[in-house]
Every structure is written in C-alpha cells, then in structure tokens.
Coordinates of C-alpha atoms and ligand atoms in Angstrom, one line a residue:
M2 CA -66.7 -56.6 44.9
T3 CA -67.7 -59.0 42.4
V4 CA -66.5 -58.7 38.6
R5 CA -65.5 -61.0 36.2
P6 CA -65.7 -60.6 33.1
I7 CA -66.9 -63.5 30.9
T8 CA -63.7 -64.2 30.2
A9 CA -62.7 -65.5 33.6
L10 CA -65.8 -66.2 34.5
L11 CA -66.3 -68.4 32.0
L12 CA -68.8 -70.4 32.9
S13 CA -69.3 -69.9 37.1
A14 CA -72.4 -69.9 36.9
A15 CA -72.6 -66.5 38.9
L16 CA -73.5 -63.5 37.5
A17 CA -70.6 -62.7 34.6
C18 CA -71.9 -59.6 33.1
T19 CA -69.5 -58.7 30.3
A20 CA -72.4 -55.5 30.3
C21 CA -71.6 -55.0 33.7
Q22 CA -68.0 -54.5 34.3
R23 CA -66.9 -51.7 36.8
T24 CA -65.3 -49.9 35.2
A25 CA -66.1 -46.2 34.8
S26 CA -65.8 -44.1 31.3
P27 CA -63.6 -41.0 31.6
P28 CA -61.9 -40.0 28.6
A29 CA -58.5 -42.0 27.9
D30 CA -56.4 -38.9 28.2
D31 CA -57.8 -38.0 31.7
A32 CA -55.1 -38.0 34.3
A33 CA -57.0 -40.7 36.1
T34 CA -56.1 -42.9 33.0
A35 CA -51.4 -43.4 32.8
S36 CA -51.7 -42.0 36.7
P37 CA -48.9 -44.0 39.1
A38 CA -49.7 -42.2 42.2
P39 CA -53.9 -41.3 43.2
P40 CA -54.9 -38.2 41.9
T41 CA -54.2 -35.4 45.2
T42 CA -55.4 -36.4 48.4
P43 CA -53.5 -36.3 51.5
R44 CA -54.3 -39.2 54.1
P45 CA -56.9 -37.1 56.0
A46 CA -57.2 -36.9 60.1
N47 CA -59.0 -39.7 62.0
D48 CA -59.8 -38.1 65.1
T49 CA -63.3 -40.1 65.9
P50 CA -63.2 -42.8 68.0
A51 CA -65.7 -44.4 65.2
G52 CA -63.2 -43.9 62.9
Q53 CA -60.4 -45.3 64.6
R54 CA -62.0 -48.7 65.1
I55 CA -63.3 -48.6 61.5
E56 CA -59.2 -47.9 60.3
A57 CA -58.0 -50.4 63.2
D58 CA -60.4 -53.0 62.3
V59 CA -59.2 -52.3 58.2
A60 CA -55.5 -52.9 59.1
A61 CA -55.7 -56.0 60.7
L62 CA -57.1 -57.3 57.9
A63 CA -55.8 -55.9 55.0
D64 CA -52.0 -56.6 57.4
D65 CA -49.8 -59.0 55.5
A66 CA -51.0 -61.7 57.5
M67 CA -54.3 -62.2 56.4
Q68 CA -52.8 -63.1 53.3
G69 CA -55.2 -60.8 50.9
R70 CA -58.2 -64.0 52.7
G71 CA -58.5 -66.1 49.7
T72 CA -61.7 -68.9 49.8
G73 CA -60.2 -71.9 51.3
T74 CA -56.8 -70.9 52.9
P75 CA -55.3 -70.0 56.3
G76 CA -54.9 -65.9 55.9
Y77 CA -59.6 -65.9 54.8
E78 CA -59.8 -68.5 57.9
R79 CA -56.8 -66.5 60.5
A80 CA -59.6 -63.1 59.6
A81 CA -62.3 -65.4 60.1
L82 CA -61.6 -65.9 63.4
Y83 CA -60.7 -62.0 64.1
V84 CA -63.9 -61.5 62.5
A85 CA -65.1 -63.8 65.7
D86 CA -63.9 -62.4 68.6
R87 CA -64.3 -58.1 67.7
Y88 CA -68.3 -59.8 67.6
A89 CA -67.3 -61.1 70.8
D90 CA -66.0 -57.9 71.9
I91 CA -69.3 -55.6 70.4
G92 CA -70.9 -58.3 72.8
L93 CA -73.2 -60.2 69.8
Q94 CA -74.5 -63.7 70.5
P95 CA -73.2 -66.7 68.1
A96 CA -75.0 -67.5 65.8
G97 CA -73.1 -69.9 63.3
D98 CA -73.3 -73.8 63.5
D99 CA -74.2 -75.3 67.0
G100 CA -73.7 -72.4 68.7
G101 CA -71.0 -71.7 67.6
W102 CA -69.3 -68.2 65.6
L103 CA -68.7 -69.7 61.7
Q104 CA -71.3 -71.3 59.3
S105 CA -69.1 -73.6 57.1
V106 CA -69.9 -73.3 53.8
P107 CA -69.5 -76.4 51.0
L108 CA -67.3 -75.4 48.0
L109 CA -65.8 -76.9 44.8
Q110 CA -62.9 -75.7 43.5
A111 CA -61.9 -76.2 39.3
T112 CA -58.6 -75.0 38.5
V113 CA -58.3 -75.3 34.3
L114 CA -54.9 -76.5 32.9
A115 CA -53.0 -75.2 30.0
E116 CA -51.9 -78.9 28.6
G117 CA -54.2 -80.3 26.5
A118 CA -56.6 -77.8 26.0
R119 CA -58.5 -77.5 22.5
L120 CA -59.9 -75.6 20.2
E121 CA -60.4 -76.7 16.4
I122 CA -62.8 -76.0 13.9
E123 CA -63.3 -78.4 11.0
R124 CA -65.0 -77.1 7.4
D125 CA -65.0 -79.0 4.0
G126 CA -62.3 -81.0 6.0
R127 CA -59.8 -78.1 6.5
V128 CA -59.3 -78.0 10.1
T129 CA -58.3 -74.4 11.6
A130 CA -56.2 -75.2 15.1
L131 CA -56.2 -72.2 17.8
A132 CA -53.6 -71.1 19.4
L133 CA -54.8 -71.8 23.5
G134 CA -54.1 -67.7 25.4
E135 CA -53.4 -66.1 21.8
Q136 CA -56.8 -67.1 20.2
F137 CA -58.9 -68.4 22.9
L138 CA -58.5 -69.9 26.1
P139 CA -60.6 -73.1 27.8
G140 CA -63.6 -73.4 30.2
V141 CA -63.3 -74.7 33.6
D142 CA -65.0 -77.8 34.3
F143 CA -66.4 -78.5 37.6
N144 CA -68.4 -82.0 36.7
R145 CA -65.6 -83.9 35.1
G146 CA -61.6 -83.7 35.0
E147 CA -61.0 -84.4 31.2
S148 CA -63.9 -82.6 28.9
A149 CA -64.0 -82.2 24.7
V150 CA -67.3 -82.4 22.8
E151 CA -66.9 -81.8 18.8
A152 CA -70.8 -81.0 17.2
P153 CA -72.0 -78.5 14.6
A154 CA -72.2 -74.8 15.8
V155 CA -75.0 -72.1 15.9
F156 CA -74.3 -68.1 16.6
V157 CA -77.8 -68.0 19.4
G158 CA -76.5 -63.9 19.1
Q159 CA -77.2 -63.2 23.3
A160 CA -78.7 -65.8 24.0
V161 CA -80.9 -63.5 25.3
H162 CA -84.4 -65.0 25.7
A163 CA -86.5 -62.1 26.8
P164 CA -90.6 -62.8 25.3
G165 CA -91.8 -60.0 28.0
L166 CA -89.7 -57.8 25.9
G167 CA -90.4 -59.3 22.7
H168 CA -87.0 -60.5 22.1
D169 CA -85.8 -63.9 21.3
D170 CA -82.0 -64.8 20.1
F171 CA -83.5 -69.0 20.0
A172 CA -85.9 -68.3 17.1
G173 CA -85.8 -70.7 14.1
L174 CA -82.4 -72.1 16.3
D175 CA -82.1 -75.9 16.6
L176 CA -79.5 -76.6 19.4
R177 CA -80.0 -80.1 20.3
G178 CA -76.4 -81.3 20.2
K179 CA -74.7 -78.9 18.9
V180 CA -72.4 -75.8 20.1
A181 CA -74.0 -73.3 21.3
V182 CA -71.5 -69.5 20.0
M183 CA -72.4 -66.5 21.5
F184 CA -71.4 -63.2 22.5
G185 CA -71.7 -61.6 26.3
G186 CA -74.4 -59.3 27.4
A187 CA -77.4 -58.3 26.5
P188 CA -79.3 -55.6 24.1
G189 CA -79.2 -52.0 25.3
T190 CA -82.8 -51.3 24.3
F191 CA -83.5 -53.3 27.5
D192 CA -83.6 -51.0 30.8
D193 CA -80.8 -51.6 33.2
T194 CA -82.5 -53.8 35.6
R195 CA -83.5 -55.9 32.5
R196 CA -80.0 -55.7 30.7
A197 CA -78.4 -56.5 33.7
F198 CA -80.0 -60.6 34.4
H199 CA -80.3 -61.1 30.7
S200 CA -76.3 -60.5 30.6
S201 CA -75.5 -63.1 33.2
Q202 CA -73.2 -66.0 32.1
R203 CA -76.5 -68.1 34.3
E204 CA -79.0 -66.8 32.7
K205 CA -77.2 -67.9 29.2
L206 CA -76.0 -71.0 30.0
R207 CA -79.1 -71.4 31.9
N208 CA -81.3 -70.9 28.1
V209 CA -78.7 -73.2 25.6
V210 CA -78.6 -76.0 28.3
E211 CA -82.7 -76.3 27.8
R212 CA -82.1 -76.1 24.0
G213 CA -80.3 -78.9 24.5
A214 CA -76.5 -77.6 23.5
V215 CA -73.6 -80.0 24.0
G216 CA -70.7 -76.9 24.4
A217 CA -70.6 -73.1 24.7
V218 CA -67.9 -71.3 23.1
F219 CA -68.6 -67.2 24.9
V220 CA -66.9 -64.6 21.4
N221 CA -65.7 -61.2 22.8
T222 CA -66.1 -58.7 21.1
V223 CA -64.6 -55.1 20.8
D224 CA -66.4 -53.7 23.6
D225 CA -65.9 -56.5 25.4
E226 CA -61.9 -55.9 25.2
A227 CA -62.2 -52.3 25.2
R228 CA -63.6 -52.8 29.0
Y229 CA -61.0 -55.5 30.2
P230 CA -58.0 -56.1 27.5
W231 CA -58.2 -60.0 26.4
S232 CA -54.1 -60.0 27.9
R233 CA -56.1 -59.6 31.6
A234 CA -58.2 -62.9 30.5
V235 CA -54.7 -65.3 29.7
E236 CA -53.0 -63.6 32.8
A237 CA -56.4 -64.6 34.6
M238 CA -57.1 -68.6 33.2
G239 CA -54.5 -70.5 35.9
R240 CA -56.7 -69.1 38.4
P241 CA -59.1 -71.5 40.3
A242 CA -62.6 -71.0 40.6
M243 CA -65.3 -72.0 42.8
R244 CA -69.6 -73.7 43.4
L245 CA -71.4 -74.3 46.2
R246 CA -70.9 -77.9 46.7
D247 CA -73.4 -80.2 47.7
R248 CA -74.1 -83.1 49.9
D249 CA -72.8 -85.8 46.7
G250 CA -69.8 -83.3 46.6
R251 CA -71.0 -82.0 42.9
G252 CA -71.5 -78.8 41.6
I253 CA -74.0 -76.3 42.2
G254 CA -75.0 -74.1 39.6
T255 CA -72.9 -76.4 36.8
W256 CA -74.0 -77.3 33.7
P257 CA -73.1 -81.2 33.2
Q258 CA -74.7 -81.5 30.4
L259 CA -71.7 -79.3 28.3
Q260 CA -69.2 -81.2 27.4
A261 CA -66.5 -78.0 27.2
T262 CA -66.7 -75.4 27.1
A263 CA -64.0 -71.9 25.8
V264 CA -63.9 -68.6 25.1
V265 CA -62.3 -67.2 22.0
S266 CA -60.6 -63.6 21.5
A267 CA -62.8 -60.9 19.6
A268 CA -59.0 -60.8 17.1
T269 CA -59.8 -64.6 16.8
A270 CA -64.0 -64.0 15.7
D271 CA -63.8 -64.7 12.4
A272 CA -62.0 -68.1 12.4
L273 CA -65.8 -69.2 13.7
F274 CA -67.6 -67.3 11.1
E275 CA -66.1 -67.3 8.0
G276 CA -68.5 -69.0 5.7
S277 CA -71.3 -68.0 7.0
G278 CA -71.8 -64.7 4.9
H279 CA -71.7 -62.8 8.3
T280 CA -68.3 -61.0 9.5
A281 CA -66.9 -60.9 12.9
A282 CA -67.3 -56.5 12.3
Q283 CA -70.6 -56.5 11.6
L284 CA -71.6 -59.1 14.6
F285 CA -70.3 -56.5 16.4
D286 CA -71.8 -53.5 14.7
A287 CA -74.7 -55.1 15.1
A288 CA -74.8 -55.6 18.8
R289 CA -73.8 -52.6 19.5
E290 CA -77.7 -51.5 17.8
G291 CA -79.4 -54.6 19.4
R292 CA -80.1 -55.8 15.8
L293 CA -78.6 -59.4 16.0
R294 CA -79.1 -62.6 14.4
G295 CA -78.5 -66.3 14.6
F296 CA -77.6 -67.8 12.4
D297 CA -76.0 -72.3 11.6
L298 CA -72.9 -71.9 11.6
R299 CA -70.5 -73.6 9.0
G300 CA -68.3 -76.9 9.9
S301 CA -68.2 -77.9 13.3
V302 CA -66.4 -77.5 16.1
R303 CA -64.1 -79.7 18.5
L304 CA -63.2 -78.4 22.6
A305 CA -60.9 -80.1 24.8
S306 CA -59.8 -79.1 28.0
R307 CA -59.0 -80.3 31.5
S308 CA -59.7 -79.3 35.2
R309 CA -58.7 -80.0 38.4
I310 CA -61.5 -80.7 40.8
A311 CA -61.2 -80.3 44.2
P312 CA -63.2 -79.7 47.2
V313 CA -62.9 -76.7 49.4
E314 CA -64.2 -75.9 53.2
S315 CA -64.6 -71.9 54.0
S316 CA -67.2 -70.3 56.7
N317 CA -69.4 -67.0 56.7
V318 CA -69.1 -65.3 60.5
V319 CA -72.4 -64.7 62.6
G320 CA -73.7 -63.0 65.3
R321 CA -76.8 -62.2 66.3
I322 CA -78.7 -59.0 68.2
A323 CA -81.9 -60.7 69.5
G324 CA -84.9 -58.6 69.0
S325 CA -87.4 -57.1 71.1
D326 CA -90.6 -58.5 70.0
P327 CA -91.2 -61.9 70.2
A328 CA -94.4 -61.6 67.6
V329 CA -91.2 -60.8 64.9
A330 CA -88.6 -62.9 67.0
G331 CA -88.0 -64.9 63.1
E332 CA -87.7 -62.4 61.3
Y333 CA -84.5 -60.9 60.9
V334 CA -82.8 -58.3 59.3
V335 CA -79.4 -59.5 58.0
Y336 CA -76.5 -57.6 57.7
T337 CA -73.4 -58.4 55.1
A338 CA -70.3 -57.4 53.9
H339 CA -67.4 -60.4 51.8
L340 CA -65.2 -60.6 53.8
D341 CA -62.7 -62.9 51.2
H342 CA -60.4 -61.8 49.0
L343 CA -58.4 -62.6 45.5
G344 CA -55.8 -63.9 48.5
S345 CA -51.6 -64.0 46.9
G346 CA -49.5 -65.3 44.3
G347 CA -49.0 -64.0 41.2
G348 CA -47.7 -60.7 40.0
E349 CA -44.4 -59.7 38.9
D350 CA -42.6 -61.5 41.6
G351 CA -44.9 -64.4 42.2
E352 CA -45.1 -63.1 46.1
A353 CA -48.2 -60.7 45.2
V354 CA -50.4 -59.9 48.3
Y355 CA -53.8 -58.3 47.9
S356 CA -55.1 -57.2 51.2
G357 CA -57.9 -55.8 49.7
A358 CA -58.0 -52.7 51.9
L359 CA -61.4 -51.4 49.8
D360 CA -62.1 -54.3 48.7
N361 CA -63.7 -55.7 51.1
A362 CA -61.7 -54.7 54.7
L363 CA -63.6 -51.5 54.3
G364 CA -67.1 -52.9 54.1
V365 CA -66.0 -55.6 56.9
A366 CA -64.7 -52.4 59.2
I367 CA -67.4 -50.6 58.7
M368 CA -70.9 -53.2 59.8
L369 CA -68.3 -54.3 62.4
E370 CA -69.0 -50.4 63.7
A371 CA -72.7 -50.6 63.1
A372 CA -73.3 -53.6 65.2
R373 CA -71.4 -52.1 67.8
E374 CA -73.4 -48.8 67.2
L375 CA -76.4 -50.9 67.5
T376 CA -75.4 -52.9 70.4
Q377 CA -75.7 -49.3 72.6
G378 CA -79.0 -48.4 72.1
P379 CA -82.9 -50.1 72.2
A380 CA -82.5 -53.2 71.1
P381 CA -84.7 -53.3 67.2
R382 CA -88.0 -55.5 67.8
R383 CA -86.4 -57.4 65.0
P384 CA -83.2 -59.6 65.2
L385 CA -80.2 -58.4 64.0
L386 CA -78.1 -60.9 62.1
F387 CA -73.8 -59.3 60.8
V388 CA -72.7 -62.1 58.8
A389 CA -68.8 -61.8 57.5
L390 CA -69.0 -63.7 53.8
T391 CA -66.9 -65.5 52.0
A392 CA -66.4 -66.2 48.7
E393 CA -67.6 -63.7 47.5
E394 CA -65.1 -62.6 44.9
Q395 CA -65.8 -66.8 43.5
G396 CA -69.3 -65.6 42.9
L397 CA -71.2 -64.7 45.6
L398 CA -71.2 -68.1 46.9
G399 CA -71.1 -67.5 51.2
A400 CA -73.9 -64.8 50.6
E401 CA -75.8 -67.9 48.6
W402 CA -75.3 -70.6 51.0
F403 CA -76.6 -68.1 53.7
A404 CA -79.3 -66.6 51.7
R405 CA -80.4 -70.6 50.9
H406 CA -79.7 -72.1 53.9
P407 CA -79.5 -69.6 57.3
S408 CA -77.8 -71.2 60.3
V409 CA -81.1 -69.3 62.0
D410 CA -84.6 -70.5 62.2
G411 CA -87.2 -68.2 60.8
R412 CA -86.7 -66.5 57.5
L413 CA -84.4 -63.3 56.3
V414 CA -86.5 -60.1 55.6
A415 CA -84.4 -57.7 54.2
N416 CA -80.4 -57.3 53.5
I417 CA -77.9 -54.3 53.9
N418 CA -74.6 -54.9 52.5
L419 CA -71.1 -53.1 52.3
D420 CA -69.2 -54.1 50.1
M421 CA -66.4 -52.2 48.8
P422 CA -66.9 -48.6 49.8
M423 CA -64.6 -46.3 47.3
L424 CA -63.7 -43.9 50.1
T425 CA -61.1 -42.1 48.8
A426 CA -62.1 -38.3 48.7
P427 CA -64.8 -36.7 51.4
T428 CA -68.1 -36.4 49.8
T429 CA -70.9 -35.2 51.2
D430 CA -73.6 -37.8 50.4
V431 CA -73.4 -41.5 49.5
V432 CA -75.0 -43.3 46.0
P433 CA -78.2 -46.6 46.9
V434 CA -78.3 -48.9 44.5
G435 CA -81.1 -50.9 44.5
V436 CA -83.0 -49.2 46.6
A437 CA -86.5 -48.8 44.5
H438 CA -87.0 -52.3 44.0
S439 CA -88.5 -52.3 47.1
T440 CA -89.9 -49.9 50.7
L441 CA -86.1 -49.4 51.6
D442 CA -86.2 -46.8 49.6
A443 CA -88.6 -45.0 51.8
V444 CA -86.2 -45.9 54.7
L445 CA -82.9 -45.4 53.5
E446 CA -84.8 -41.5 53.4
Q447 CA -85.8 -41.3 56.7
A448 CA -82.0 -42.6 57.6
A449 CA -80.4 -40.1 55.6
A450 CA -83.0 -37.9 57.1
E451 CA -81.7 -38.1 60.0
I452 CA -77.9 -38.9 59.7
G453 CA -77.9 -35.6 58.2
V454 CA -76.0 -37.3 54.6
A455 CA -77.0 -36.9 50.9
L456 CA -78.5 -39.0 48.7
S457 CA -76.6 -38.8 44.9
P458 CA -78.4 -41.3 41.9
D459 CA -76.6 -44.4 41.0
P460 CA -73.5 -42.2 38.7
F461 CA -72.8 -45.7 36.4
P462 CA -76.8 -47.1 36.6
E463 CA -75.3 -48.4 33.4
E464 CA -73.6 -50.6 35.7
V465 CA -75.7 -52.5 37.0
V466 CA -74.1 -52.8 40.0
F467 CA -76.8 -54.3 42.3
V468 CA -76.6 -56.9 40.8
R469 CA -73.0 -57.6 41.2
S470 CA -72.5 -57.9 45.1
D471 CA -73.7 -60.7 47.9
Q472 CA -76.8 -58.3 47.9
Y473 CA -77.6 -60.0 44.5
A474 CA -77.7 -64.0 46.1
F475 CA -80.4 -63.0 48.9
V476 CA -82.9 -60.5 45.9
R477 CA -81.9 -63.3 43.7
A478 CA -83.8 -66.5 47.4
G479 CA -86.9 -63.1 47.3
I480 CA -84.9 -61.3 49.3
P481 CA -85.8 -56.8 49.5
A482 CA -82.5 -55.5 49.8
I483 CA -80.3 -52.4 50.3
Y484 CA -76.7 -51.7 49.4
L485 CA -74.8 -48.0 49.2
M486 CA -71.7 -47.1 48.0
G487 CA -69.8 -44.5 48.3
G488 CA -70.8 -40.4 47.2
V489 CA -69.4 -38.7 43.9
V490 CA -70.5 -35.1 46.0
G491 CA -66.7 -33.9 47.1
A492 CA -66.4 -31.7 50.4
N493 CA -63.5 -30.5 49.4
P494 CA -63.2 -28.8 45.8
D495 CA -59.3 -30.0 45.9
Q496 CA -60.8 -33.7 45.9
D497 CA -63.2 -35.0 43.3
P498 CA -64.3 -38.7 44.6
M499 CA -65.7 -39.2 40.7
L500 CA -61.6 -39.2 40.2
A501 CA -60.3 -41.3 42.9
M502 CA -62.8 -43.6 42.5
T503 CA -62.2 -43.7 38.8
W504 CA -58.3 -44.0 39.8
F505 CA -59.1 -47.0 41.6
L506 CA -61.4 -48.7 39.9
R507 CA -58.7 -48.0 36.8
N508 CA -55.2 -49.1 38.7
C509 CA -56.0 -50.4 41.6
Y510 CA -59.0 -52.8 41.8
H511 CA -58.1 -56.2 42.5
Q512 CA -54.7 -54.9 42.9
P513 CA -52.4 -55.7 45.1
C514 CA -52.6 -51.5 45.3
D515 CA -56.1 -51.8 46.8
N516 CA -54.1 -51.9 49.8
L517 CA -53.5 -49.3 53.3
E518 CA -51.2 -46.8 51.2
L519 CA -54.7 -45.9 50.2
P520 CA -56.0 -42.7 51.5
I521 CA -59.2 -44.0 53.0
Q522 CA -61.5 -41.7 54.3
Y523 CA -62.8 -42.6 58.0
G524 CA -64.4 -40.2 58.9
D525 CA -67.1 -40.5 55.5
A526 CA -66.4 -44.1 56.7
A527 CA -67.8 -43.7 60.0
R528 CA -71.0 -41.8 59.1
M529 CA -71.0 -44.5 56.6
A530 CA -71.9 -47.3 59.6
R531 CA -74.2 -44.4 61.7
L532 CA -76.5 -44.5 58.3
N533 CA -76.8 -48.1 58.3
A534 CA -76.9 -48.6 61.6
R535 CA -80.3 -46.5 61.4
I536 CA -81.8 -48.1 58.4
G537 CA -81.0 -51.7 60.5
Q538 CA -82.4 -49.5 63.7
L539 CA -86.1 -48.5 60.9
V540 CA -86.3 -51.7 59.1
G541 CA -86.0 -54.0 62.8
D542 CA -88.7 -51.5 64.2
A543 CA -91.4 -51.5 61.0
A544 CA -94.6 -52.8 61.5
Q545 CA -93.9 -54.4 58.3
R546 CA -91.4 -56.1 56.8
P547 CA -89.8 -54.4 53.6
A548 CA -92.1 -55.4 50.8
W549 CA -91.1 -55.1 46.8
K550 CA -92.7 -52.7 44.8
P551 CA -95.2 -53.8 43.1
G552 CA -94.6 -54.7 39.1
D553 CA -91.0 -54.4 40.4
F554 CA -89.2 -57.0 38.5
F555 CA -86.9 -58.2 40.9
G556 CA -89.8 -58.8 42.8
G557 CA -91.7 -60.7 39.9
K558 CA -89.0 -62.6 39.4
F559 CA -88.1 -64.1 42.7
G560 CA -90.5 -62.3 45.3
S561 CA -92.2 -65.2 46.1
G562 CA -89.5 -67.6 47.8
G563 CA -86.8 -67.0 45.3
E564 CA -86.1 -68.2 41.7
R565 CA -87.1 -71.5 40.5
Ligands
ZN7 ZN1 -63.8 -58.1 45.1

C-alpha cells in the first residue's frame, strides 16, 4: 500500500494525499497506540491446503533472503524469479516481454542530498534562512542535479481547481514566474471521491505548472503532522524516489518547469506568512473549515537543492490463463498484486529488513492461490492475466506502466487488485473498496454470496484507499477496478479485527515488524483467494465487459481512454 505523505513523496507525481493517510483514528489512549505487542491474537492453526500454500508463499517472499524486495534491488529480482517459478508450477502461460515471464519497467531514481539545500525568505532586505531538517526539507528533482530558484511567492490555498464544485483556489491570483506556496488536501465539503482526486499532489502540481509557477513549497498543517509526524518526514529524506522513464531517459510525470521545491513544517509556517495579514493558525483553521483563500505573500523565496539521479531497471511478472471464447480473446481481466516493498537498510542499526509480510507478500500469495484455483476449473470466456507489480511503493509505477503498455495484444477490461490484506484477526467478511463506481459491484455481490462471505462498508471512507493502491493506475487508464480489503467483523469475540488493524497501522505499517511474526489468518486468506478467483471467473464469463456507472466521477474523468 502506498501511503507516502506529501513530505516524503514531495514532488512525486503519483498520488500523494496528505488528506488520505491511512491511519485509523482511535482515541489516543487506545490500547493500539502504545502496545509493543499485537493485541491478543494467538497464531491460528493453518489446516487447509490452500492456507498452507499461501503461507509457504508468504514465508518465501517475506524471508530475509528477499531483503524487503526493494524496487531495483537483487532481492526484488529474486522475488520476481520466485513468482515466475510459481506461475510455471501453477500452469500459467508466460505473458511478459518476448514470450517470457517478465515485463521490463524502465525507471528513474532520484535521491535528494542534504548538501546545498536551502530555503530562504527575503523581505524588506532582511533574509531569514530556514534550518534544513528542523524547519524545511528540499524536494527531489528528477530533471536536474542542481536546482535553484528565487521568485516572489503566492499562497494558493490547497491548489484546488474544481469548477464543477464551484471551487477555485486560483481565482484572482497570478502565478506566472512565482513560487506557489500551498497546503495539501482538499476542502472537507467535497465528497470522498472528489476530495481524494483533488488531494493528489499530481493534480496540485499540474495546476500550478499550468498557471506558470516556477517553484513550489508545500506547507504542512498541524493536522497533516498529527497523522504523519514531521520527524518521520525528516527520517525519510534520504530515501530515493522513482518515476517511470521515457525513451529519452527523462522522468515521466515530472515537472521540469518547477525549478525547485520544498516542504515546510507546520511549526515554521509563519515564517512564510509573516507580513501577509494572516497567521498560520488562522489558515490551518480556515483549511479545516473549507474557507481558505489565496493571497500574495510578501517578499521572495529562494530555494536550492541537489539530487542524485540514476536509471533503474525493474520488472513486472506476468502470467496468463487463455480464454475459451475467440470472440473476446482480446479482452483481458487483469489480476494485480504488488511484489515490491521498501527494501532494507535504515532502522536503528542500519540493517533493518522491511519484509512486507502483509504489504504485500500476502497479497501476492493470495493472487497465486486464486490463479491456481482458476486453472483447476473450466477456462472463462475472456483471458485472465496475473501481474506481480513492481514499484507500487514508489507511486504505483509498475501498475501505471502495465496499464499504459500492456505486454499482451488486446485491451484490459477489468482490474482485480490485492494489496496489504490486514488479516491478523479472524473475520466473517471483506471490505470492498471502489466497487460502486462500476458494474463490478453486482459481480462482487454474486461472488460473495456464492462463497458465503459478508460484505462490509469501508470503515474509513475518508481515507479513500481506492486511489492509494495499484487499482488507481488502472482507473486512471479508464479501466474499472475492484479492490478488497480484509474484514472488520470478528469471527471470534476475543479478537477484534478493527483493533488488530489499527494496531498494525500504528505500529508495523511500513516498519520492519510487518513480518512473519504477525498472526496471519491463513484461513481468511484462502477465503479471499476463492472470492477473488470467483470474481475473475464471473467477469471473464460475463456477456458484457464491466462498465462505469452512468455519471460516475472516475468514469467521467478517465472512462474514455484514460486521462489526458
Ligand atoms: Zn506499502
């Protein structure tokens, strides 16, 4: 699951949503907050063959030998070969490049360097230099090793342009040749879907670049930092960021017009607003209440940073089950689960391994089991693809590449994604995300009824998880998608799945303790494999391929061939 806060993902064009960080919000004194050990979750018996196969795959992929499956590392390559071997065992056909299992994904990596990073504000001949780390972090630049800009600054609120909702943060402002200073997120008056879309950093940067800005500064709000502390952003500063790479070696979805970028901590925000007649506290309140207005800032901003940029190669792993009906042989139903995770290094001793057992060894293992089940029955009319994706944690990059450049001839008609099933307490249900946007909702209802699993509403709709994993790369390419999360209704009164989930998100999400020690419920995992297999079978056999619901936001935005 990708949840890079705006600070860590600064200037990544991928979806970065400060408003949608996936942190459940129980009371601060909740047992989940401080507990160093999971809540009472005894390791369950794993007594079904399907559960045992899934466990074996999770154990292999989350093993130290895979070194956290970091994109572009030997550990990831080993994991990719493991998945290819499993595809062959299961009886899939290779469907990557040139008749092999792998589809190569060209990437560009950039790491921001501390040396030479600057953010200064000049006002009335007086220069205020912010302290690196403590007060600001430089943004990574995929287009130049040394970045610098000096320009007048303008505050553009949350940089949201939503004429359909009667909202324009840019009304009356001139950004040409200026540094755009902005908050993340989107007005709370927007519905969850629109708020998710307008919260994405990609949209904000696109907006300010279209209006002529030459630099960008994101300002954290206190609410942002309640969800993701500044200290964690500081820790993440040296981590490399990635983009897809085009034929000319340039990053796709980067913004060369922006000469330099940075993020400023909430505690430092007043340094930018001084003399404007507004305080940071007032603006934080206004953002919360959806009544933020932009204005010119006094003085000018100087930004500078250095980045180390290098090409990186990685691969998606692609297998196929041929369809049975030549009339729909070109209509692929695509299963996806990201294989990459955060790699290794860092931590207290610099040797931490980010095993990513739930995120997303488990999702890949469930996809493998669903594939195995689908090879056992009659082939559906449409062909099925199984894609273990790279670079999800870097911003859904493997998915974006596959959705735009499939390694098969034909069109992709549906995506069934698996990411970070938080199955650490037994449940009777699953939580579908995003299905209401398309006719996949009816398919899901049928499949769930047949398998005997209940469907529960998303407990955190405001977190808009639908735009935060690989399915969103398919949605952006106009392809209806379905994504199932683990359930929230306990099968055992002593084990509360919500508490287990909250504990995991607080303590182990994107941490070394997302590992094989977790009490993974392999029985629930096997049920999730059956359900996902059934969904694929039904979509594969359906008379019509899935379609967006009339008037749906994503259908309207991306439905006819994807985004501009
Ligand atoms: Zn993740």
